[in-house]
Amino acid sequence: MAEITLWGRLSSCNVQKAVWVLEELGLPYRRIDAGGDFGGLDDPAYRAMNPHGKVPTLRDGDQVIWESDAIIRYLAARYGSGALWPADPTERARVDQWQAWASTALYPDWIKLFWMRVRTPEAQQDAEAIEALRARCAERFTVLDRQLAGRPFVAGEALSLADIAAGTTLYRWFEMPIARPETPEVAAWYDRLRARAPFRKAICVPFDELWARLSF
Ligand SMILES: N[C@@H](CCC(=O)N[C@@H](CS)C(=O)NCC(=O)O)C(=O)O
């Protein structure tokens, strides 16, 4: 098997997503800190791999892949043998629809809220905008709560890329100083995920270095 290298600081949620999948699949890999205080994203060698100068970037042998969703799909397709991303088209679509929803609806609201409430210095925070986003996130998590009723994981009986994409938000969602709606199914799912070492290692990462930091 070729050597797998992942570039990206572990305080980046998109890097965390990739690390979670690498760990779930039990793959040997090397992670190189990049981005944030580590810098390196404007180095010509890095830009040659990732034209956007963002993390994460994955190299597997001769293949270089960027965009966290492309990375996790690649890893699951190449090494998952059906785990995380089913081969059957109908089952795969069930996973894909929730992964797409997590990446295009849940994540954008949640990350904006995180930037407004955590990364923006208190004196510059806009309480009304924070409340509007918080309410939108609360709706998103309520939808997720309904989906999780009667099933242990987002797309059914097994952990999948749907859980990875949506679950990457959980630690910060529950640690951010905001009011959250009652979502017992999401809470139980969070407990199930926290029982997994890959989730704890990749996602339950304190974000102290990100408080009041708007610079990266
Ligand atoms: N859509 C991209 C987003 C990549 C992105 O914006 N990464 C952020 C970290 S989450 C980044 O590189 N920020 C600059 C830095 O860390 O210095 C993905 O999912 O990979």
PDB file of C-alpha atoms and ligand atoms in Angstrom:
ATOM      1  CA  MET A   1       0.000   0.000   0.000  1.00  0.00           C
ATOM      2  CA  ALA A   2       1.280   3.491  -0.921  1.00  0.00           C
ATOM      3  CA  GLU A   3       2.051   5.967   1.840  1.00  0.00           C
ATOM      4  CA  ILE A   4      -0.869   8.211   2.787  1.00  0.00           C
ATOM      5  CA  THR A   5      -0.149  11.784   3.896  1.00  0.00           C
ATOM      6  CA  LEU A   6      -2.704  14.311   5.076  1.00  0.00           C
ATOM      7  CA  TRP A   7      -1.877  18.006   5.329  1.00  0.00           C
ATOM      8  CA  GLY A   8      -3.827  20.105   7.790  1.00  0.00           C
ATOM      9  CA  ARG A   9      -4.028  21.372  11.354  1.00  0.00           C
ATOM     10  CA  LEU A  10      -6.303  19.295  13.565  1.00  0.00           C
ATOM     11  CA  SER A  11      -8.183  22.417  14.689  1.00  0.00           C
ATOM     12  CA  SER A  12      -9.731  22.588  11.184  1.00  0.00           C
ATOM     13  CA  CYS A  13     -13.098  20.825  11.039  1.00  0.00           C
ATOM     14  CA  ASN A  14     -12.508  19.796   7.425  1.00  0.00           C
ATOM     15  CA  VAL A  15      -9.222  18.185   8.407  1.00  0.00           C
ATOM     16  CA  GLN A  16     -10.992  16.507  11.333  1.00  0.00           C
ATOM     17  CA  LYS A  17     -13.485  14.988   8.906  1.00  0.00           C
ATOM     18  CA  ALA A  18     -10.670  13.371   6.895  1.00  0.00           C
ATOM     19  CA  VAL A  19      -8.853  12.195  10.035  1.00  0.00           C
ATOM     20  CA  TRP A  20     -12.049  10.596  11.320  1.00  0.00           C
ATOM     21  CA  VAL A  21     -12.370   8.524   8.132  1.00  0.00           C
ATOM     22  CA  LEU A  22      -8.678   7.543   8.101  1.00  0.00           C
ATOM     23  CA  GLU A  23      -9.041   6.379  11.694  1.00  0.00           C
ATOM     24  CA  GLU A  24     -12.345   4.551  11.106  1.00  0.00           C
ATOM     25  CA  LEU A  25     -10.777   2.644   8.212  1.00  0.00           C
ATOM     26  CA  GLY A  26      -7.712   1.849  10.315  1.00  0.00           C
ATOM     27  CA  LEU A  27      -5.367   3.198   7.633  1.00  0.00           C
ATOM     28  CA  PRO A  28      -1.741   4.014   8.360  1.00  0.00           C
ATOM     29  CA  TYR A  29      -1.112   7.673   7.531  1.00  0.00           C
ATOM     30  CA  ARG A  30       1.053  10.641   8.406  1.00  0.00           C
ATOM     31  CA  ARG A  31      -0.539  14.000   9.191  1.00  0.00           C
ATOM     32  CA  ILE A  32       1.510  17.140   8.598  1.00  0.00           C
ATOM     33  CA  ASP A  33       0.377  20.286  10.393  1.00  0.00           C
ATOM     34  CA  ALA A  34      -0.413  23.047   7.889  1.00  0.00           C
ATOM     35  CA  GLY A  35      -2.624  26.126   7.857  1.00  0.00           C
ATOM     36  CA  GLY A  36      -3.480  28.438  10.734  1.00  0.00           C
ATOM     37  CA  ASP A  37      -0.451  29.235  12.884  1.00  0.00           C
ATOM     38  CA  PHE A  38       1.502  26.518  11.053  1.00  0.00           C
ATOM     39  CA  GLY A  39       1.164  28.333   7.715  1.00  0.00           C
ATOM     40  CA  GLY A  40       2.634  26.745   4.618  1.00  0.00           C
ATOM     41  CA  LEU A  41      -0.455  27.070   2.434  1.00  0.00           C
ATOM     42  CA  ASP A  42       1.144  29.653   0.123  1.00  0.00           C
ATOM     43  CA  ASP A  43       4.310  27.630  -0.421  1.00  0.00           C
ATOM     44  CA  PRO A  44       4.649  26.841  -4.134  1.00  0.00           C
ATOM     45  CA  ALA A  45       4.995  23.128  -3.340  1.00  0.00           C
ATOM     46  CA  TYR A  46       1.724  23.176  -1.410  1.00  0.00           C
ATOM     47  CA  ARG A  47      -0.068  25.261  -4.060  1.00  0.00           C
ATOM     48  CA  ALA A  48       1.084  22.771  -6.680  1.00  0.00           C
ATOM     49  CA  MET A  49      -0.900  20.135  -4.788  1.00  0.00           C
ATOM     50  CA  ASN A  50      -3.843  22.312  -3.816  1.00  0.00           C
ATOM     51  CA  PRO A  51      -4.473  25.371  -6.018  1.00  0.00           C
ATOM     52  CA  HIS A  52      -6.802  26.892  -3.411  1.00  0.00           C
ATOM     53  CA  GLY A  53      -4.221  26.931  -0.617  1.00  0.00           C
ATOM     54  CA  LYS A  54      -6.615  25.342   1.877  1.00  0.00           C
ATOM     55  CA  VAL A  55      -6.540  22.307   4.145  1.00  0.00           C
ATOM     56  CA  PRO A  56      -7.031  19.387   4.022  1.00  0.00           C
ATOM     57  CA  THR A  57      -4.994  17.912   1.184  1.00  0.00           C
ATOM     58  CA  LEU A  58      -4.444  14.178   0.910  1.00  0.00           C
ATOM     59  CA  ARG A  59      -1.697  12.383  -0.967  1.00  0.00           C
ATOM     60  CA  ASP A  60      -1.978   8.663  -1.543  1.00  0.00           C
ATOM     61  CA  GLY A  61       0.996   7.452  -3.561  1.00  0.00           C
ATOM     62  CA  ASP A  62       0.848   9.555  -6.746  1.00  0.00           C
ATOM     63  CA  GLN A  63      -2.695  10.784  -6.199  1.00  0.00           C
ATOM     64  CA  VAL A  64      -3.359  14.169  -4.655  1.00  0.00           C
ATOM     65  CA  ILE A  65      -6.891  15.032  -3.567  1.00  0.00           C
ATOM     66  CA  TRP A  66      -8.314  18.149  -1.934  1.00  0.00           C
ATOM     67  CA  GLU A  67     -11.818  19.112  -0.709  1.00  0.00           C
ATOM     68  CA  SER A  68     -12.751  17.170   2.401  1.00  0.00           C
ATOM     69  CA  ASP A  69     -15.838  15.551   0.862  1.00  0.00           C
ATOM     70  CA  ALA A  70     -13.822  14.309  -2.132  1.00  0.00           C
ATOM     71  CA  ILE A  71     -11.161  13.013   0.264  1.00  0.00           C
ATOM     72  CA  ILE A  72     -13.555  11.038   2.434  1.00  0.00           C
ATOM     73  CA  ARG A  73     -15.368   9.571  -0.565  1.00  0.00           C
ATOM     74  CA  TYR A  74     -12.056   8.594  -2.122  1.00  0.00           C
ATOM     75  CA  LEU A  75     -10.870   6.885   1.055  1.00  0.00           C
ATOM     76  CA  ALA A  76     -14.144   5.035   1.542  1.00  0.00           C
ATOM     77  CA  ALA A  77     -14.296   3.965  -2.114  1.00  0.00           C
ATOM     78  CA  ARG A  78     -10.682   2.830  -2.245  1.00  0.00           C
ATOM     79  CA  TYR A  79     -10.271   1.274   1.169  1.00  0.00           C
ATOM     80  CA  GLY A  80     -13.716   0.879   2.720  1.00  0.00           C
ATOM     81  CA  SER A  81     -14.893  -2.312   0.966  1.00  0.00           C
ATOM     82  CA  GLY A  82     -18.459  -1.063   1.339  1.00  0.00           C
ATOM     83  CA  ALA A  83     -17.951   0.303   4.854  1.00  0.00           C
ATOM     84  CA  LEU A  84     -18.935   3.980   5.223  1.00  0.00           C
ATOM     85  CA  TRP A  85     -20.132   4.193   1.594  1.00  0.00           C
ATOM     86  CA  PRO A  86     -22.296   1.276   0.386  1.00  0.00           C
ATOM     87  CA  ALA A  87     -21.854  -0.117  -3.134  1.00  0.00           C
ATOM     88  CA  ASP A  88     -25.573  -0.670  -3.730  1.00  0.00           C
ATOM     89  CA  PRO A  89     -26.908   2.414  -5.598  1.00  0.00           C
ATOM     90  CA  THR A  90     -30.030   2.819  -3.454  1.00  0.00           C
ATOM     91  CA  GLU A  91     -28.170   2.456  -0.183  1.00  0.00           C
ATOM     92  CA  ARG A  92     -25.439   4.739  -1.476  1.00  0.00           C
ATOM     93  CA  ALA A  93     -28.029   7.381  -2.398  1.00  0.00           C
ATOM     94  CA  ARG A  94     -29.404   7.260   1.171  1.00  0.00           C
ATOM     95  CA  VAL A  95     -25.932   8.055   2.427  1.00  0.00           C
ATOM     96  CA  ASP A  96     -25.227  10.637  -0.297  1.00  0.00           C
ATOM     97  CA  GLN A  97     -28.404  12.608   0.315  1.00  0.00           C
ATOM     98  CA  TRP A  98     -27.580  13.106   3.999  1.00  0.00           C
ATOM     99  CA  GLN A  99     -23.926  13.789   3.275  1.00  0.00           C
ATOM    100  CA  ALA A 100     -24.931  16.428   0.714  1.00  0.00           C
ATOM    101  CA  TRP A 101     -27.431  17.941   3.140  1.00  0.00           C
ATOM    102  CA  ALA A 102     -24.827  18.043   5.903  1.00  0.00           C
ATOM    103  CA  SER A 103     -22.312  19.749   3.626  1.00  0.00           C
ATOM    104  CA  THR A 104     -24.628  22.229   1.921  1.00  0.00           C
ATOM    105  CA  ALA A 105     -27.213  23.039   4.630  1.00  0.00           C
ATOM    106  CA  LEU A 106     -26.093  22.051   8.136  1.00  0.00           C
ATOM    107  CA  TYR A 107     -22.391  22.841   7.805  1.00  0.00           C
ATOM    108  CA  PRO A 108     -22.646  26.347   6.257  1.00  0.00           C
ATOM    109  CA  ASP A 109     -24.996  27.581   9.006  1.00  0.00           C
ATOM    110  CA  TRP A 110     -23.039  25.878  11.769  1.00  0.00           C
ATOM    111  CA  ILE A 111     -19.630  27.155  10.649  1.00  0.00           C
ATOM    112  CA  LYS A 112     -20.966  30.717  10.265  1.00  0.00           C
ATOM    113  CA  LEU A 113     -22.364  30.499  13.779  1.00  0.00           C
ATOM    114  CA  PHE A 114     -19.015  29.197  15.043  1.00  0.00           C
ATOM    115  CA  TRP A 115     -17.216  32.103  13.382  1.00  0.00           C
ATOM    116  CA  MET A 116     -19.666  34.652  14.764  1.00  0.00           C
ATOM    117  CA  ARG A 117     -19.833  33.281  18.297  1.00  0.00           C
ATOM    118  CA  VAL A 118     -16.350  31.817  18.836  1.00  0.00           C
ATOM    119  CA  ARG A 119     -13.912  33.260  16.326  1.00  0.00           C
ATOM    120  CA  THR A 120     -15.168  36.842  16.464  1.00  0.00           C
ATOM    121  CA  PRO A 121     -13.953  38.873  19.470  1.00  0.00           C
ATOM    122  CA  GLU A 122     -16.882  39.500  21.879  1.00  0.00           C
ATOM    123  CA  ALA A 123     -16.762  43.276  21.368  1.00  0.00           C
ATOM    124  CA  GLN A 124     -17.385  42.825  17.637  1.00  0.00           C
ATOM    125  CA  GLN A 125     -20.134  40.219  17.946  1.00  0.00           C
ATOM    126  CA  ASP A 126     -23.567  40.907  16.461  1.00  0.00           C
ATOM    127  CA  ALA A 127     -26.078  39.395  18.916  1.00  0.00           C
ATOM    128  CA  GLU A 128     -29.008  39.581  16.475  1.00  0.00           C
ATOM    129  CA  ALA A 129     -27.127  37.849  13.662  1.00  0.00           C
ATOM    130  CA  ILE A 130     -25.900  35.197  16.106  1.00  0.00           C
ATOM    131  CA  GLU A 131     -29.441  34.546  17.297  1.00  0.00           C
ATOM    132  CA  ALA A 132     -30.764  34.242  13.730  1.00  0.00           C
ATOM    133  CA  LEU A 133     -28.101  31.690  12.843  1.00  0.00           C
ATOM    134  CA  ARG A 134     -28.477  29.860  16.129  1.00  0.00           C
ATOM    135  CA  ALA A 135     -32.197  29.460  15.400  1.00  0.00           C
ATOM    136  CA  ARG A 136     -31.421  28.142  11.901  1.00  0.00           C
ATOM    137  CA  CYS A 137     -28.926  25.649  13.295  1.00  0.00           C
ATOM    138  CA  ALA A 138     -31.481  24.597  15.908  1.00  0.00           C
ATOM    139  CA  GLU A 139     -33.897  23.803  13.066  1.00  0.00           C
ATOM    140  CA  ARG A 140     -31.230  21.785  11.252  1.00  0.00           C
ATOM    141  CA  PHE A 141     -30.454  19.736  14.363  1.00  0.00           C
ATOM    142  CA  THR A 142     -34.165  19.197  14.934  1.00  0.00           C
ATOM    143  CA  VAL A 143     -34.482  17.719  11.436  1.00  0.00           C
ATOM    144  CA  LEU A 144     -31.511  15.487  12.200  1.00  0.00           C
ATOM    145  CA  ASP A 145     -33.157  14.477  15.471  1.00  0.00           C
ATOM    146  CA  ARG A 146     -36.241  13.269  13.584  1.00  0.00           C
ATOM    147  CA  GLN A 147     -34.075  11.310  11.136  1.00  0.00           C
ATOM    148  CA  LEU A 148     -32.216   9.595  13.981  1.00  0.00           C
ATOM    149  CA  ALA A 149     -35.399   8.404  15.699  1.00  0.00           C
ATOM    150  CA  GLY A 150     -35.422   4.606  15.432  1.00  0.00           C
ATOM    151  CA  ARG A 151     -32.022   4.279  13.760  1.00  0.00           C
ATOM    152  CA  PRO A 152     -28.584   4.314  15.369  1.00  0.00           C
ATOM    153  CA  PHE A 153     -26.876   6.176  12.539  1.00  0.00           C
ATOM    154  CA  VAL A 154     -27.963   8.859  10.106  1.00  0.00           C
ATOM    155  CA  ALA A 155     -28.493   6.609   7.085  1.00  0.00           C
ATOM    156  CA  GLY A 156     -29.524   3.476   8.978  1.00  0.00           C
ATOM    157  CA  GLU A 157     -27.921   0.649  10.903  1.00  0.00           C
ATOM    158  CA  ALA A 158     -24.271   1.330  10.064  1.00  0.00           C
ATOM    159  CA  LEU A 159     -21.908   4.246  10.428  1.00  0.00           C
ATOM    160  CA  SER A 160     -21.523   5.960   7.025  1.00  0.00           C
ATOM    161  CA  LEU A 161     -20.214   9.084   5.338  1.00  0.00           C
ATOM    162  CA  ALA A 162     -23.548  10.678   6.306  1.00  0.00           C
ATOM    163  CA  ASP A 163     -22.526  10.412   9.981  1.00  0.00           C
ATOM    164  CA  ILE A 164     -19.048  11.660   9.183  1.00  0.00           C
ATOM    165  CA  ALA A 165     -20.286  14.770   7.369  1.00  0.00           C
ATOM    166  CA  ALA A 166     -22.989  15.639   9.917  1.00  0.00           C
ATOM    167  CA  GLY A 167     -21.151  14.381  13.003  1.00  0.00           C
ATOM    168  CA  THR A 168     -18.123  16.580  12.412  1.00  0.00           C
ATOM    169  CA  THR A 169     -20.235  19.452  13.793  1.00  0.00           C
ATOM    170  CA  LEU A 170     -21.192  17.781  17.069  1.00  0.00           C
ATOM    171  CA  TYR A 171     -18.382  18.561  19.473  1.00  0.00           C
ATOM    172  CA  ARG A 172     -18.396  22.270  18.655  1.00  0.00           C
ATOM    173  CA  TRP A 173     -22.184  22.397  18.578  1.00  0.00           C
ATOM    174  CA  PHE A 174     -22.356  21.041  22.124  1.00  0.00           C
ATOM    175  CA  GLU A 175     -19.368  23.033  23.393  1.00  0.00           C
ATOM    176  CA  MET A 176     -20.293  26.435  21.957  1.00  0.00           C
ATOM    177  CA  PRO A 177     -21.820  28.794  24.540  1.00  0.00           C
ATOM    178  CA  ILE A 178     -25.282  28.971  22.916  1.00  0.00           C
ATOM    179  CA  ALA A 179     -28.789  27.774  23.708  1.00  0.00           C
ATOM    180  CA  ARG A 180     -29.606  24.458  22.077  1.00  0.00           C
ATOM    181  CA  PRO A 181     -32.994  22.809  21.487  1.00  0.00           C
ATOM    182  CA  GLU A 182     -33.868  19.471  23.102  1.00  0.00           C
ATOM    183  CA  THR A 183     -32.681  16.857  20.608  1.00  0.00           C
ATOM    184  CA  PRO A 184     -32.584  13.546  22.511  1.00  0.00           C
ATOM    185  CA  GLU A 185     -31.886  11.465  19.415  1.00  0.00           C
ATOM    186  CA  VAL A 186     -28.954  13.667  18.421  1.00  0.00           C
ATOM    187  CA  ALA A 187     -27.667  13.471  22.009  1.00  0.00           C
ATOM    188  CA  ALA A 188     -27.881   9.656  21.964  1.00  0.00           C
ATOM    189  CA  TRP A 189     -26.123   9.555  18.572  1.00  0.00           C
ATOM    190  CA  TYR A 190     -23.414  11.856  19.940  1.00  0.00           C
ATOM    191  CA  ASP A 191     -22.958   9.385  22.830  1.00  0.00           C
ATOM    192  CA  ARG A 192     -22.688   6.486  20.368  1.00  0.00           C
ATOM    193  CA  LEU A 193     -20.086   8.359  18.338  1.00  0.00           C
ATOM    194  CA  ARG A 194     -18.134   9.364  21.441  1.00  0.00           C
ATOM    195  CA  ALA A 195     -17.831   5.667  22.296  1.00  0.00           C
ATOM    196  CA  ARG A 196     -15.662   5.334  19.153  1.00  0.00           C
ATOM    197  CA  ALA A 197     -11.946   6.101  19.491  1.00  0.00           C
ATOM    198  CA  PRO A 198     -11.713   7.551  15.924  1.00  0.00           C
ATOM    199  CA  PHE A 199     -14.425  10.116  16.717  1.00  0.00           C
ATOM    200  CA  ARG A 200     -12.811  11.134  19.997  1.00  0.00           C
ATOM    201  CA  LYS A 201      -9.410  11.490  18.357  1.00  0.00           C
ATOM    202  CA  ALA A 202     -10.590  13.413  15.293  1.00  0.00           C
ATOM    203  CA  ILE A 203     -13.577  15.449  16.449  1.00  0.00           C
ATOM    204  CA  CYS A 204     -13.440  15.979  20.226  1.00  0.00           C
ATOM    205  CA  VAL A 205     -10.630  18.478  19.837  1.00  0.00           C
ATOM    206  CA  PRO A 206     -10.683  21.546  22.120  1.00  0.00           C
ATOM    207  CA  PHE A 207     -10.757  24.743  20.102  1.00  0.00           C
ATOM    208  CA  ASP A 208      -9.041  27.136  22.525  1.00  0.00           C
ATOM    209  CA  GLU A 209      -6.668  28.396  19.827  1.00  0.00           C
ATOM    210  CA  LEU A 210      -9.638  29.544  17.725  1.00  0.00           C
ATOM    211  CA  TRP A 211     -11.272  31.890  20.264  1.00  0.00           C
ATOM    212  CA  ALA A 212     -11.344  35.471  18.961  1.00  0.00           C
ATOM    213  CA  ARG A 213      -9.134  34.523  16.004  1.00  0.00           C
ATOM    214  CA  LEU A 214     -10.338  35.913  12.707  1.00  0.00           C
ATOM    215  CA  SER A 215      -7.002  35.820  10.921  1.00  0.00           C
ATOM    216  CA  PHE A 216      -7.163  32.311   9.374  1.00  0.00           C
TER     217      PHE A 216
HETATM  218  N1  LIG B   1     -14.530  23.140   1.183  1.00  0.00           N
HETATM  219  C1  LIG B   1     -13.171  22.944   1.654  1.00  0.00           C
HETATM  220  C2  LIG B   1     -12.883  24.010   2.676  1.00  0.00           C
HETATM  221  C3  LIG B   1     -11.398  24.120   2.956  1.00  0.00           C
HETATM  222  C4  LIG B   1     -11.121  25.229   3.951  1.00  0.00           C
HETATM  223  O1  LIG B   1     -11.730  26.319   3.883  1.00  0.00           O
HETATM  224  N2  LIG B   1     -10.226  24.952   4.907  1.00  0.00           N
HETATM  225  C5  LIG B   1      -9.896  25.935   5.917  1.00  0.00           C
HETATM  226  C6  LIG B   1      -9.826  25.265   7.283  1.00  0.00           C
HETATM  227  S1  LIG B   1     -11.390  24.514   7.729  1.00  0.00           S
HETATM  228  C7  LIG B   1      -8.525  26.521   5.634  1.00  0.00           C
HETATM  229  O2  LIG B   1      -7.721  25.967   4.894  1.00  0.00           O
HETATM  230  N3  LIG B   1      -8.264  27.686   6.248  1.00  0.00           N
HETATM  231  C8  LIG B   1      -6.978  28.337   6.148  1.00  0.00           C
HETATM  232  C9  LIG B   1      -6.044  27.925   7.244  1.00  0.00           C
HETATM  233  O3  LIG B   1      -6.302  26.948   7.961  1.00  0.00           O
HETATM  234  O4  LIG B   1      -5.007  28.583   7.358  1.00  0.00           O
HETATM  235  C10 LIG B   1     -13.061  21.513   2.241  1.00  0.00           C
HETATM  236  O5  LIG B   1     -14.076  20.974   2.679  1.00  0.00           O
HETATM  237  O6  LIG B   1     -11.958  20.951   2.226  1.00  0.00           O
END
